[in-house]
C-alpha positions as CSV (number, residue, x, y, z in Angstrom):
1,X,41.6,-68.0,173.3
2,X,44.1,-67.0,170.7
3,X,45.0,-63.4,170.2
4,X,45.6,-64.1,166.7
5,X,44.6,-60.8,165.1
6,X,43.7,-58.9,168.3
7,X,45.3,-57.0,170.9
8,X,47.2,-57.8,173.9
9,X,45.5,-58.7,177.3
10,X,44.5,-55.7,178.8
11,X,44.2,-53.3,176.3
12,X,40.6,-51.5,176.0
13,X,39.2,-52.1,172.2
14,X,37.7,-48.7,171.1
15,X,34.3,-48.7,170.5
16,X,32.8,-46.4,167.5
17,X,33.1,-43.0,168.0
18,X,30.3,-40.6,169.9
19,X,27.4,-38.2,168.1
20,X,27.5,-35.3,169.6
21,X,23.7,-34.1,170.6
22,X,22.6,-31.4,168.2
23,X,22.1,-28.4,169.9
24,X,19.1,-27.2,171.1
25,X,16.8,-24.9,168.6
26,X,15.9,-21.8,170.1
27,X,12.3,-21.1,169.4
28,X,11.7,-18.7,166.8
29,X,10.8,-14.7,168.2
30,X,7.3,-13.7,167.4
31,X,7.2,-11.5,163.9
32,X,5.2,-8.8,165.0
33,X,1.1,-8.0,165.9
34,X,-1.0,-8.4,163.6
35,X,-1.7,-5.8,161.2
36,X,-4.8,-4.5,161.3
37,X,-5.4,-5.6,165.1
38,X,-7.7,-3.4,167.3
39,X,-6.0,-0.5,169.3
40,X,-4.9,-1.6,172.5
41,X,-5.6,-1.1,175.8
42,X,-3.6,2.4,176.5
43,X,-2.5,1.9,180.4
44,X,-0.5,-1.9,181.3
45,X,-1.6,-2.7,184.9
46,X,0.5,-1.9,187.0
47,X,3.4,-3.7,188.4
48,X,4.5,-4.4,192.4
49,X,7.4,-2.8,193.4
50,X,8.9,-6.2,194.1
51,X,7.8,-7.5,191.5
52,X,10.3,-10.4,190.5
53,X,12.5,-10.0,186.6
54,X,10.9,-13.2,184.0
55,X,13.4,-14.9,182.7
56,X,13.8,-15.1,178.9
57,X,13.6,-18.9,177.5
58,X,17.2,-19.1,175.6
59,X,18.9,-15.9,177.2
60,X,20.9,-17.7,179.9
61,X,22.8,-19.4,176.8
62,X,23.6,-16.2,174.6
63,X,26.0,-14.3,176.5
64,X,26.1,-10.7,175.9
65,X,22.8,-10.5,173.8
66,X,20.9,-8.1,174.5
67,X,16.8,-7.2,173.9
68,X,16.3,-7.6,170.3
69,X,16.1,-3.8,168.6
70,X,13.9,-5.4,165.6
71,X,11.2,-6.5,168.4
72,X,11.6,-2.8,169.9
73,X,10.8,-1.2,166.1
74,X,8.2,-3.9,165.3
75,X,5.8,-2.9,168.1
76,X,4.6,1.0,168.5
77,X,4.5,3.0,171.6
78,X,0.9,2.9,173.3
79,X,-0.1,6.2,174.6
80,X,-1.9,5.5,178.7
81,X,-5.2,4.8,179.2
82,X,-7.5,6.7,180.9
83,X,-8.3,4.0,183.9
84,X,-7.8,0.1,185.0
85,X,-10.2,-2.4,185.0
86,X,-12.6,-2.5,188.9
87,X,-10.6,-5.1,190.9
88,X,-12.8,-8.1,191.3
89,X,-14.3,-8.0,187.1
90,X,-13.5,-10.4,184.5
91,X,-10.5,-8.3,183.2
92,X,-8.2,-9.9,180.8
93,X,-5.3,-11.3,181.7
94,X,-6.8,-14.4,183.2
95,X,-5.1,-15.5,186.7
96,X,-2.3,-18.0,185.3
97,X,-2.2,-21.8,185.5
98,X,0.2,-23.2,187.9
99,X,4.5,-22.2,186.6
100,X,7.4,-24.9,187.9
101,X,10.5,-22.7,189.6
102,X,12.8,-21.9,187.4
103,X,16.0,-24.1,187.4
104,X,18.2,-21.5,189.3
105,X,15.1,-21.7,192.1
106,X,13.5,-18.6,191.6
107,X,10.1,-17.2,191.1
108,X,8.7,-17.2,188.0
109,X,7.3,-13.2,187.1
110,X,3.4,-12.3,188.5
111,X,0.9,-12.9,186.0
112,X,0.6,-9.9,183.4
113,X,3.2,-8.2,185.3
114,X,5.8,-7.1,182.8
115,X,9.2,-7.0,182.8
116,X,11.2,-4.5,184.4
117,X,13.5,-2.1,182.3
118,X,15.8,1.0,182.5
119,X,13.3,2.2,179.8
120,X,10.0,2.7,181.1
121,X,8.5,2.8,177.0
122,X,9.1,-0.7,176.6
123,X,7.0,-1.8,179.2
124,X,3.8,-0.2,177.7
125,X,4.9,-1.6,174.6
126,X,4.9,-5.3,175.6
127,X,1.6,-4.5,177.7
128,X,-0.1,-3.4,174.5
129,X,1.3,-6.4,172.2
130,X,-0.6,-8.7,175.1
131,X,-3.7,-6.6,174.4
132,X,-3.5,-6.2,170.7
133,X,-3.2,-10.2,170.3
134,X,-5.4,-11.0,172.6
135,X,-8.0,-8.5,170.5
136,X,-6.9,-9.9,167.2
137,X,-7.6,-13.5,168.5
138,X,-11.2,-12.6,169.7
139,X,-11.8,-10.9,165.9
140,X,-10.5,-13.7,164.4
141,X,-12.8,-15.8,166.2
142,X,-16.0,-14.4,165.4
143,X,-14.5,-14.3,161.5
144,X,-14.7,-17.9,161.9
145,X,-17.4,-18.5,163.3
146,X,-19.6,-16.7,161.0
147,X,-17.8,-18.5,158.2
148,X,-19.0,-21.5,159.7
149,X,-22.3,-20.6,159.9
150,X,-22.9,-19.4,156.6
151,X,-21.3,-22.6,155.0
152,X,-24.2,-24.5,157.4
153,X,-26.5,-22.5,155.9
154,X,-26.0,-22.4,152.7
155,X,-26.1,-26.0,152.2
156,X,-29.9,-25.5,151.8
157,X,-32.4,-26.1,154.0
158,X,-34.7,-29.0,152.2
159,X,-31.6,-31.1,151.6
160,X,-31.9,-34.6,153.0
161,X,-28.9,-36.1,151.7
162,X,-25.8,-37.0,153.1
163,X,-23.0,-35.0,153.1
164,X,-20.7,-38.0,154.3
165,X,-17.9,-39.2,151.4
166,X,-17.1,-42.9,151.6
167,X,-13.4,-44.6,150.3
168,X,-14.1,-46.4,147.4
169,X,-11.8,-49.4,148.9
170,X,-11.3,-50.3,152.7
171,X,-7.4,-50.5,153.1
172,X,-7.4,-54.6,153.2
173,X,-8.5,-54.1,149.4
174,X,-5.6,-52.3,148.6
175,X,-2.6,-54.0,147.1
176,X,0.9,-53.7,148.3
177,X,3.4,-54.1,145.6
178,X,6.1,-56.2,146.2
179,X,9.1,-53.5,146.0
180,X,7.3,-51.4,148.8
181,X,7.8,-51.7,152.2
182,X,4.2,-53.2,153.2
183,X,4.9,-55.6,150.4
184,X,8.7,-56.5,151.8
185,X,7.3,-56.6,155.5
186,X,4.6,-58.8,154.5
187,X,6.9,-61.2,152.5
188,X,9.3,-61.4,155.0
189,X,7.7,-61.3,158.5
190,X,6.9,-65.1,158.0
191,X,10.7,-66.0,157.9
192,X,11.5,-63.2,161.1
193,X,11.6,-65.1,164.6
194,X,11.3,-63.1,168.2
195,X,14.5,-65.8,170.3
196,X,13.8,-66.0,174.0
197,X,17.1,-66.7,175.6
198,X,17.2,-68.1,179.4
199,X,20.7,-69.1,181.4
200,X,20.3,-71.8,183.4
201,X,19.7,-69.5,186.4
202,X,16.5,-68.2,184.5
203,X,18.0,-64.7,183.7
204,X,17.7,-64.3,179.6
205,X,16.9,-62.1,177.3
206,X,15.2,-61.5,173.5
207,X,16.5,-61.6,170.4
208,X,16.1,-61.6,166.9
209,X,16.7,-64.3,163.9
210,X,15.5,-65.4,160.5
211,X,15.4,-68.6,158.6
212,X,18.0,-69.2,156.8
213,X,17.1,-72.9,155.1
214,X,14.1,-75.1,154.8
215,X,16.2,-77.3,157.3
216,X,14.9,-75.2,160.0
217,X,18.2,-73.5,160.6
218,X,17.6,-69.9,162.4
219,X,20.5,-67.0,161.3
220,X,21.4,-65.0,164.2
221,X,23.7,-63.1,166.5
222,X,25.9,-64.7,169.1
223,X,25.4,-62.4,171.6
224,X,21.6,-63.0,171.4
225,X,22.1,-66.6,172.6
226,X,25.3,-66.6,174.5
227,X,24.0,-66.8,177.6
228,X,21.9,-69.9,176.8
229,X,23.9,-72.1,174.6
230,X,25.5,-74.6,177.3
231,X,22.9,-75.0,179.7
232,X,20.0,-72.7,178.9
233,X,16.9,-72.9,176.8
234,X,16.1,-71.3,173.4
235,X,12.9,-71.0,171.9
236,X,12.2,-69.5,168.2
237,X,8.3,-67.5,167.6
238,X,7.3,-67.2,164.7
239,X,4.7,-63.5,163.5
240,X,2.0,-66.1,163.5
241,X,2.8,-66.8,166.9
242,X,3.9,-70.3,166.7
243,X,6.7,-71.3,169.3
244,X,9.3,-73.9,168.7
245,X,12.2,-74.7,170.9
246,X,15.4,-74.8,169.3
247,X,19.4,-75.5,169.9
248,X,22.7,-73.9,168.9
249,X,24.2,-76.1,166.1
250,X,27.5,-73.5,166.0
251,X,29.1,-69.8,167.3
252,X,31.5,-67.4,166.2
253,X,32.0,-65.3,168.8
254,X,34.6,-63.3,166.8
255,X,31.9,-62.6,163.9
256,X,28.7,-62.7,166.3
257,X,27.2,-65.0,164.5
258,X,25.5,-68.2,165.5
259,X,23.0,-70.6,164.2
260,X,20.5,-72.5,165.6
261,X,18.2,-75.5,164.6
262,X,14.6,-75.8,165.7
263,X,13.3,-78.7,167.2
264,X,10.3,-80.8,165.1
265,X,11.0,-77.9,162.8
266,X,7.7,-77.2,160.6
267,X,7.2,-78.1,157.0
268,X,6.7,-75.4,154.4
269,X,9.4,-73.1,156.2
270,X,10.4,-70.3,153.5
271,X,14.0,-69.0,153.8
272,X,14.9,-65.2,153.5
273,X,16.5,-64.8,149.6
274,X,20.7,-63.4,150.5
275,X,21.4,-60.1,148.9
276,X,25.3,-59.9,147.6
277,X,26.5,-57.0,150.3
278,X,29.3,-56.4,148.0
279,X,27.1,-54.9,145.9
280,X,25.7,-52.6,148.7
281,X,26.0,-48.4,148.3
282,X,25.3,-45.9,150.2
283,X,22.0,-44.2,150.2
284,X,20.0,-47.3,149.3
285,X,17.1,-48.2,151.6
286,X,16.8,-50.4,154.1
287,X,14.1,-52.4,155.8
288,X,15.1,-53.7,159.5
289,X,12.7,-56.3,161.6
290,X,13.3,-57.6,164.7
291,X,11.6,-57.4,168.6
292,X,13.1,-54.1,169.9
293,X,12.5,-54.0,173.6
294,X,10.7,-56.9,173.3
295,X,8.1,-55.5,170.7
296,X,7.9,-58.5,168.3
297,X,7.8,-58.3,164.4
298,X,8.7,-54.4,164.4
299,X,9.8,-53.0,161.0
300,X,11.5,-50.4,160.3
301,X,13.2,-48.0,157.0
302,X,16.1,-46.1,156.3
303,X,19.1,-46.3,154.3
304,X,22.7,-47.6,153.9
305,X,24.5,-44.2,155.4
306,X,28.2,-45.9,155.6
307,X,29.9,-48.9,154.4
308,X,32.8,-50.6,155.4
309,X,32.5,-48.8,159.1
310,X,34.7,-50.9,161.8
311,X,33.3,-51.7,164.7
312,X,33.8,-53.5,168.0
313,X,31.6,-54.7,170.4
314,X,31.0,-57.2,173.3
315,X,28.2,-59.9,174.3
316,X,28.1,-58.4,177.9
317,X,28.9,-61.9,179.5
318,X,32.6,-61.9,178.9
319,X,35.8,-59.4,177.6
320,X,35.8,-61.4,174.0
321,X,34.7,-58.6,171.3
322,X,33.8,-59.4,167.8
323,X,34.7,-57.6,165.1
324,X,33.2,-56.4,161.4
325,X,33.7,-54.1,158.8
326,X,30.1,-52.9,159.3
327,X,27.0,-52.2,157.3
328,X,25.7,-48.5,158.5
329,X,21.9,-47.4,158.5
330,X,20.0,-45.3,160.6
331,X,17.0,-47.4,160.4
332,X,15.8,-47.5,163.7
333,X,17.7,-50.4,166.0
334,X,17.3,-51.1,169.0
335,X,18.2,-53.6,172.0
336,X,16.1,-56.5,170.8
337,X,16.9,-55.8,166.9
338,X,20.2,-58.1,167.4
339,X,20.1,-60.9,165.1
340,X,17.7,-59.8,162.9
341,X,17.9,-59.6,159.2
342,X,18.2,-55.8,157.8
343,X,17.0,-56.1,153.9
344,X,17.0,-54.4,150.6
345,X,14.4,-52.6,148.6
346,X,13.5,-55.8,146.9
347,X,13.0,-57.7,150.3
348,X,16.7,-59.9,150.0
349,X,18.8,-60.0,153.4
350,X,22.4,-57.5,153.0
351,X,22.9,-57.7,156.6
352,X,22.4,-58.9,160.2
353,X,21.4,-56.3,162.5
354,X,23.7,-56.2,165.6
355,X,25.3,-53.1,167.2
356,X,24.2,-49.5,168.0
357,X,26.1,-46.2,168.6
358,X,24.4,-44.2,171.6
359,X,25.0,-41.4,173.9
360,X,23.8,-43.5,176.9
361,X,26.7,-44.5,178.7
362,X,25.2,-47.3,180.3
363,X,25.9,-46.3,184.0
364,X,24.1,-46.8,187.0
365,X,20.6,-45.0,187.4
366,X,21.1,-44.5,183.5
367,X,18.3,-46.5,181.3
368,X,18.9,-49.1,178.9
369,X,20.9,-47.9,175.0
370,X,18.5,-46.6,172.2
371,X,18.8,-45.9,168.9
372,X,20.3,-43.0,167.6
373,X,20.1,-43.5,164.0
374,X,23.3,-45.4,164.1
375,X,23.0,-49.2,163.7
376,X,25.2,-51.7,162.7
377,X,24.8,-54.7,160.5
378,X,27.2,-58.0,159.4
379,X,27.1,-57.8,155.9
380,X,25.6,-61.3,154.9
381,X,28.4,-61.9,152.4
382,X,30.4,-62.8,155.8
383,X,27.4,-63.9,157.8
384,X,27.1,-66.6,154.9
385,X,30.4,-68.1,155.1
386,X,30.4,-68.6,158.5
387,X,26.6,-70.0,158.8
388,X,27.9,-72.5,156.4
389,X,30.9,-73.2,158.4
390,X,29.2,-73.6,161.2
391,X,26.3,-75.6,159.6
392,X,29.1,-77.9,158.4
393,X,31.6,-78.6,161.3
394,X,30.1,-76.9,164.2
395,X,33.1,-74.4,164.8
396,X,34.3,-70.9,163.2
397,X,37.4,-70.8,161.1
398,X,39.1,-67.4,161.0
399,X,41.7,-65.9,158.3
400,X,44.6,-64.3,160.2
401,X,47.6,-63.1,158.6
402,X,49.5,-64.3,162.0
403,X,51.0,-61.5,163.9
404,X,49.1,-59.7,166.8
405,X,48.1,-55.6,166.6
406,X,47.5,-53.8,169.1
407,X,43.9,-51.8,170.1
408,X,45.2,-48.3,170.5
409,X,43.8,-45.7,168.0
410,X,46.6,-43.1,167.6
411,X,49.2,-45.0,166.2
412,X,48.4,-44.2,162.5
413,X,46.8,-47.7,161.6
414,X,47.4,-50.8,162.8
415,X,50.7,-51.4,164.9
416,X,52.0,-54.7,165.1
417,X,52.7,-55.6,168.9
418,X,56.3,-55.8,170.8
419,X,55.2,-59.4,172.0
420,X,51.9,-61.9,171.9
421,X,49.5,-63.0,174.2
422,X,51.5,-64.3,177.1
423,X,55.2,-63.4,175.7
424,X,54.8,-65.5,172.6
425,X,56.0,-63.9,169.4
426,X,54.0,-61.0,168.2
427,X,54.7,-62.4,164.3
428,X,53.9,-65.9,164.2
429,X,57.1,-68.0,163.3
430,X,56.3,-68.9,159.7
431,X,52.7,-67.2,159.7
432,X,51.9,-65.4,156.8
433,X,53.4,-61.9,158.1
434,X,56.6,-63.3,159.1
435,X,57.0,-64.7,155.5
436,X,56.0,-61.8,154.2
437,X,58.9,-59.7,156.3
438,X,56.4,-58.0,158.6
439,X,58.2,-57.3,161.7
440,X,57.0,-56.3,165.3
441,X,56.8,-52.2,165.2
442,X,55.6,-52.5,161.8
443,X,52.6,-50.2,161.1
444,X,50.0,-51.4,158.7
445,X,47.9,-48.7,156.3
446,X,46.3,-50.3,154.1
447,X,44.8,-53.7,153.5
448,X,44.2,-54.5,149.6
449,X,42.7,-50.7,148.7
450,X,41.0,-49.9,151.9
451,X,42.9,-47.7,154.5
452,X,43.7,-49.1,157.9
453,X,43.1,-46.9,161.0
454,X,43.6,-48.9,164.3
455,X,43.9,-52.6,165.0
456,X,39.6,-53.5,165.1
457,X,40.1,-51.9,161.3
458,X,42.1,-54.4,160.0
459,X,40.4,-57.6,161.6
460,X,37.3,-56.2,160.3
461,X,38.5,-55.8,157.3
462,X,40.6,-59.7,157.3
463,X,37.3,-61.2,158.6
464,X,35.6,-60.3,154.9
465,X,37.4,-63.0,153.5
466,X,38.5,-66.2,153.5
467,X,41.5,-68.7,154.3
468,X,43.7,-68.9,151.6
469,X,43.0,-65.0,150.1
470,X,46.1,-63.3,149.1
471,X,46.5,-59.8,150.0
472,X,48.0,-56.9,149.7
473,X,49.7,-55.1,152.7
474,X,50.6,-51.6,153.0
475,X,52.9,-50.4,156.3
476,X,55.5,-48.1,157.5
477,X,58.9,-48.8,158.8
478,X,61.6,-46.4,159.9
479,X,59.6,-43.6,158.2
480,X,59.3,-45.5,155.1
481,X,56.3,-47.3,153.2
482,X,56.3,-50.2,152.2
483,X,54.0,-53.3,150.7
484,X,53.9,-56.9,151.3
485,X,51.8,-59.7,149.7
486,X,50.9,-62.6,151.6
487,X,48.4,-65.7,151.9
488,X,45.6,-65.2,154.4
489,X,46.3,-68.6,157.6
490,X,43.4,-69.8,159.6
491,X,42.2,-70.6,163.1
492,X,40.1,-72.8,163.9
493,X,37.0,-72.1,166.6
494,X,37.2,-69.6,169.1
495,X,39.3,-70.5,172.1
């Protein structure tokens, strides 16, 4: 393959940046008893010398925080009382239910034993809390109960009738309007297919795609068929489940993009309406469908949170990586999502669905990626060009500006390379760069008005246009700036 536009062998490609976890919430401290609760009971049973200290959920991550002073002045001093409960009676506390060790292997404390303290006062205190609640939650109780048999009551007596209150309309008499998202789902689950994709050793996977023409073409990723499109089988179903099997007419393994054609394709097939991605901003909804895990004609909502977001990833069979200048949402994606179309408020495709962000690191004994909130979509301006491209001669054609950057992120933007792909020139001998002036060492910023952070950045951003596109370079040279027009090259297919 070419490294037109990509790094040099060997060099890892970045992959988008990790979410840190939030951190965990502590739970909030109680606010006090009751007011108004019942005195409590004046003597706390008493304690085994041996008696082993509770732990305090949260405590262990708060160094040097001590007992909370507000609890201390919330909750009065109870004065002793006069005797304990006779062993062997119903006394409250209850014996507990079953407690797991704690995670440093201790004990957990003894049932209604409280925790020890240099000050003996704040022991009876949380003894009488325990009480007082437990008091306050009996009263409160028999409040309710008497409220609920008064209201039984005073319904009368003689009354026959029915109290029951039937919906005036069952919910498959209500209407969905068209701009809401049981209106969009229903419009556009027709056009969604779940892809079954098997190597010719049987192993495969599923998918998502959409139809893209009343030809029976199918719109989807080509990581999703990858693994089946030389010697594998591919079958499309549709919500209704009808199956058809189905071949791959074209791939772009540098765009992930492929389309397929179904076989004694039905009559009547109703293409998903194209958005203009262009057009896209951020905070407008989104609709996502797809088989997540295998859970065919799932839909799901969220919003545009990021445009223009570069990002890199793999088809898991080989060390190609595609490229795009990515759609963000944090509509839910997951592994099965690939390929399908993510839409607008109105129902119209502004993406293809096909990467995630997650904290799994996919190691061993570690379970399969999940969504985060961070999903990734091909904005269908691309994905169109290349479906028809592919529709038309079978392979991709890719606009390069010929000179090969390297993958590393710290270099300010995108460096251009001391050498190609197996010591060939890293500026193309009468490429567009090299008749620009770009030089090897050259850093570019910016492409056109977008800033240029690593390598993946700029073939993202290249990939959004066409052969033949002039452009504006920005890059640095000796510690100066400088800018360079050119005329977008091409390659032709993928190897």
């Amino acid at each position: 393959m070419s490294t037109e536009n990509e790094g040099n062998e060997g060099n890892a490609v970045p992959s988008a940046p990790s979410v840190p976890s939030a951190p965990p919430v502590p739970a909030a401290a109680p606010e006090g008893a009751p007011q108004g609760a019942p005195p409590a009971p004046q003597t706390p049973p008493a304690a085994p010398a041996d008696a082993p200290t509770a732990q305090v959920p949260g405590a262990a991550h708060q160094e040097g925080v001590g007992p909370s002073t507000a609890a201390q002045e919330q909750y009065p001093y109870a004065p002793p009382s006069p005797q304990q409960p006779p062993a062997g009676s119903a006394a409250w506390p209850p014996p507990p239910p079953a407690v797991p060790s704690y995670a440093d292997g201790g004990s957990p404390p003894a049932w209604g034993a409280p925790v020890p303290s240099d000050e003996q006062p704040r022991k009876r205190r949380a003894s009488g809390l325990v009480a007082a609640v437990a008091v306050a939650a009996l009263v409160a109780g028999g409040v309710g109960g008497a409220l609920g048999y008064w209201a039984a009551d005073s319904s009368g007596s003689g009354s026959s009738g029915s109290t029951t209150v039937a919906a005036s309309n069952s919910p498959k008499d209500f209407k969905r309007e068209a701009g809401t998202v049981a209106g969009v789902a229903a419009s556009a689950l027709p056009s969604v297919v779940t892809i079954d994709a098997k190597s010719g050793d049987g192993e495969g996977g599923t998918g998502t795609g959409f139809v893209y023409d009343k030809e029976g073409h199918i719109l989807t990723n080509n990581h999703v068929v990858a693994s089946a499109a030389d010697s594998g089988q591919l079958t499309a179903t549709f919500s209704n489940g009808k199956k058809y099997d189905a071949e791959v007419i074209g791939r772009a393994q540098g765009y992930d993009v492929a389309v397929l054609k179904l076989k004694n394709a039905p009559d009547g097939l109703t293409p998903l309406a194209l958005g203009d991605s262009d057009k896209v901003a951020v905070g407008d909804s989104t609709i996502a469908i797809g088989a997540p895990f295998g859970l065919s004609n799932t839909v799901t909502t969220g919003i545009i949170s990021a445009k223009n977001r570069p990002v890199a990833s793999g088809d898991g069979s080989s060390n190609k990586n595609s490229y795009m200048s990515a759609l963000q949402t944090d509509a839910s994606i997951n592994p099965g999502n690939s390929g399908g179309p993510l839409l607008d408020a109105g129902g119209a495709v502004i993406g293809i669905n096909s990467a995630i962000q997650s904290t799994s690191g996919g190691g061993v004994g570690q379970s399969q990626a999940g969504s985060i909130g961070l999903g990734f979509a091909i904005p269908v301006n691309q994905a169109k060009n290349v479906a028809e491209q592919l529709i038309k001669t079978g392979q991709p054609v890719y606009p390069v500006i010929g000179a090969t950057v390297t993958m590393e992120e710290k270099t300010g933007g995108a460096a251009i390379s001391d050498e190609g792909a197996g010591g060939t020139p890293a500026v193309t001998p009468d490429g567009p760069a090299a008749k620009a002036g770009l030089k090897a060492g050259d850093v570019i910023t910016k492409f056109n008005d977008t800033a240029v952070e690593s390598g993946p950045t700029l073939i993202g951003e290249i990939w959004t246009h066409k052969p033949g596109d002039k452009v504006t370079l920005t890059y640095k040279r000796d510690g100066r700036t400088e800018t360079a027009e050119l005329t977008l090259g091409e390659r032709k297919g993928d190897s």
